[in-house]
């Protein structure tokens, strides 16, 4: 397993990213201004039924962040603090949009600190226009025919359209059978 020794200040930005939103992109940009390397780490969560597979999410984030050399995209499972330690990270980045995020984020930050005192959680606030953007709402609005442009990268919009088409094809196939 490679570590980040000698690569300056490394931060891990963990999450589900199902899918990546412009809020995430905004947080990554802010993270890049503070850290030498930002590892966007997609959780492999066997319990959830995501819209996009882990591989699809990784490929989207890689493409969206292709012009940022300090961004790396990876996957992880198990405890986040263990993954961060293996990467030589000194910080975890989390986005804080509104007070409603605070309780969950505060619990996680304190638990992670208890598990690893050397790892600091850094909260970054996205631009105001993304304070109400979440992956869950994006999926719901898109599925019901609402416009999500400006809230997600154009690539995500394109992948959402493809995903919707493939779901509709599958449903139509099932109805015929
Ligand atoms: O984007 P999300 O779904 O809010 O991200 C949640 C995430 C991935 C940060 C959190 O579920 C996580 O860290 N999971 C890994 C398992 C772990 O370390 N759990 C203890 C956290 S205190």
GROMACS .gro file of N, CA and C and ligand atoms in nm, residues 13-18 24 41-45 48 76-82 92-94 97 104-105 107-113 115 135, ligand 1:
model
  127
   13UNK      N    1  -1.113   1.362   0.141
   13UNK     CA    2  -1.251   1.411   0.133
   13UNK      C    3  -1.339   1.288   0.106
   14UNK      N    4  -1.396   1.231   0.215
   14UNK     CA    5  -1.472   1.107   0.198
   14UNK      C    6  -1.619   1.133   0.169
   15UNK      N    7  -1.686   1.036   0.109
   15UNK     CA    8  -1.829   1.051   0.090
   15UNK      C    9  -1.885   0.943   0.000
   16UNK      N   10  -2.018   0.953  -0.023
   16UNK     CA   11  -2.085   0.858  -0.112
   16UNK      C   12  -2.080   0.907  -0.257
   17UNK      N   13  -2.092   1.037  -0.275
   17UNK     CA   14  -2.084   1.099  -0.408
   17UNK      C   15  -2.177   1.031  -0.509
   18UNK      N   16  -2.302   1.009  -0.469
   18UNK     CA   17  -2.396   0.938  -0.557
   18UNK      C   18  -2.511   1.029  -0.597
   24UNK      N   19  -1.994   1.949  -0.412
   24UNK     CA   20  -1.872   1.870  -0.391
   24UNK      C   21  -1.753   1.933  -0.466
   41UNK      N   22  -1.235   1.024  -0.160
   41UNK     CA   23  -1.247   0.881  -0.129
   41UNK      C   24  -1.393   0.838  -0.128
   42UNK      N   25  -1.428   0.752  -0.222
   42UNK     CA   26  -1.566   0.706  -0.236
   42UNK      C   27  -1.586   0.582  -0.150
   43UNK      N   28  -1.685   0.590  -0.062
   43UNK     CA   29  -1.713   0.477   0.028
   43UNK      C   30  -1.773   0.360  -0.048
   44UNK      N   31  -1.715   0.243  -0.028
   44UNK     CA   32  -1.776   0.120  -0.082
   44UNK      C   33  -1.872   0.071   0.027
   45UNK      N   34  -2.000   0.096   0.004
   45UNK     CA   35  -2.099   0.064   0.108
   45UNK      C   36  -2.193  -0.044   0.056
   48UNK      N   37  -2.600  -0.004   0.103
   48UNK     CA   38  -2.684   0.091   0.030
   48UNK      C   39  -2.711   0.041  -0.112
   76UNK      N   40  -1.270   0.340  -0.067
   76UNK     CA   41  -1.228   0.282   0.060
   76UNK      C   42  -1.343   0.207   0.123
   77UNK      N   43  -1.308   0.111   0.208
   77UNK     CA   44  -1.409   0.050   0.294
   77UNK      C   45  -1.348   0.036   0.432
   78UNK      N   46  -1.427  -0.009   0.528
   78UNK     CA   47  -1.377  -0.015   0.665
   78UNK      C   48  -1.378   0.124   0.726
   79UNK      N   49  -1.302   0.139   0.833
   79UNK     CA   50  -1.301   0.267   0.905
   79UNK      C   51  -1.227   0.375   0.826
   80UNK      N   52  -1.289   0.490   0.819
   80UNK     CA   53  -1.229   0.604   0.748
   80UNK      C   54  -1.094   0.643   0.808
   81UNK      N   55  -1.086   0.641   0.941
   81UNK     CA   56  -0.959   0.683   1.005
   81UNK      C   57  -0.844   0.590   0.967
   82UNK      N   58  -0.875   0.460   0.949
   82UNK     CA   59  -0.769   0.365   0.910
   82UNK      C   60  -0.722   0.394   0.767
   92UNK      N   61  -0.930   1.536   0.749
   92UNK     CA   62  -1.049   1.492   0.676
   92UNK      C   63  -1.122   1.619   0.637
   93UNK      N   64  -1.171   1.624   0.515
   93UNK     CA   65  -1.249   1.740   0.472
   93UNK      C   66  -1.396   1.699   0.468
   94UNK      N   67  -1.480   1.783   0.524
   94UNK     CA   68  -1.625   1.762   0.510
   94UNK      C   69  -1.688   1.896   0.476
   97UNK      N   70  -2.311   2.257   0.492
   97UNK     CA   71  -2.398   2.346   0.414
   97UNK      C   72  -2.488   2.430   0.503
  104UNK      N   73  -2.491   1.568   1.277
  104UNK     CA   74  -2.434   1.445   1.221
  104UNK      C   75  -2.283   1.461   1.202
  105UNK      N   76  -2.246   1.576   1.146
  105UNK     CA   77  -2.104   1.600   1.118
  105UNK      C   78  -2.022   1.611   1.247
  107UNK      N   79  -2.092   1.472   1.538
  107UNK     CA   80  -2.077   1.336   1.595
  107UNK      C   81  -1.966   1.260   1.524
  108UNK      N   82  -1.970   1.267   1.391
  108UNK     CA   83  -1.868   1.193   1.315
  108UNK      C   84  -1.728   1.245   1.343
  109UNK      N   85  -1.715   1.378   1.346
  109UNK     CA   86  -1.583   1.438   1.368
  109UNK      C   87  -1.528   1.398   1.505
  110UNK      N   88  -1.616   1.400   1.607
  110UNK     CA   89  -1.568   1.365   1.741
  110UNK      C   90  -1.535   1.216   1.752
  111UNK      N   91  -1.616   1.133   1.687
  111UNK     CA   92  -1.587   0.989   1.688
  111UNK      C   93  -1.454   0.962   1.616
  112UNK      N   94  -1.437   1.026   1.503
  112UNK     CA   95  -1.311   1.006   1.427
  112UNK      C   96  -1.191   1.057   1.507
  113UNK      N   97  -1.210   1.165   1.581
  113UNK     CA   98  -1.100   1.217   1.662
  113UNK      C   99  -1.066   1.121   1.776
  115UNK      N  100  -1.102   0.806   1.758
  115UNK     CA  101  -1.035   0.691   1.696
  115UNK      C  102  -0.893   0.724   1.652
  135UNK      N  103  -2.694   1.523  -0.299
  135UNK     CA  104  -2.705   1.416  -0.400
  135UNK      C  105  -2.846   1.357  -0.398
  178LIG     O1  106  -2.141   1.148   0.182
  178LIG     P1  107  -2.178   1.075   0.307
  178LIG     O2  108  -2.260   0.953   0.274
  178LIG     O3  109  -2.242   1.163   0.409
  178LIG     O4  110  -2.039   1.022   0.372
  178LIG     C1  111  -2.040   0.949   0.491
  178LIG     C2  112  -1.900   0.888   0.519
  178LIG     C3  113  -1.851   0.807   0.400
  178LIG     C4  114  -1.803   1.000   0.547
  178LIG     C5  115  -1.912   0.800   0.647
  178LIG     O5  116  -2.021   0.712   0.631
  178LIG     C6  117  -1.788   0.717   0.675
  178LIG     O6  118  -1.686   0.772   0.710
  178LIG     N1  119  -1.796   0.584   0.660
  178LIG     C7  120  -1.685   0.494   0.679
  178LIG     C8  121  -1.701   0.406   0.803
  178LIG     C9  122  -1.656   0.482   0.926
  178LIG     O7  123  -1.542   0.516   0.944
  178LIG     N2  124  -1.754   0.507   1.015
  178LIG    C10  125  -1.734   0.582   1.137
  178LIG    C11  126  -1.752   0.730   1.111
  178LIG     S1  127  -1.751   0.821   1.262
   0.00000   0.00000   0.00000
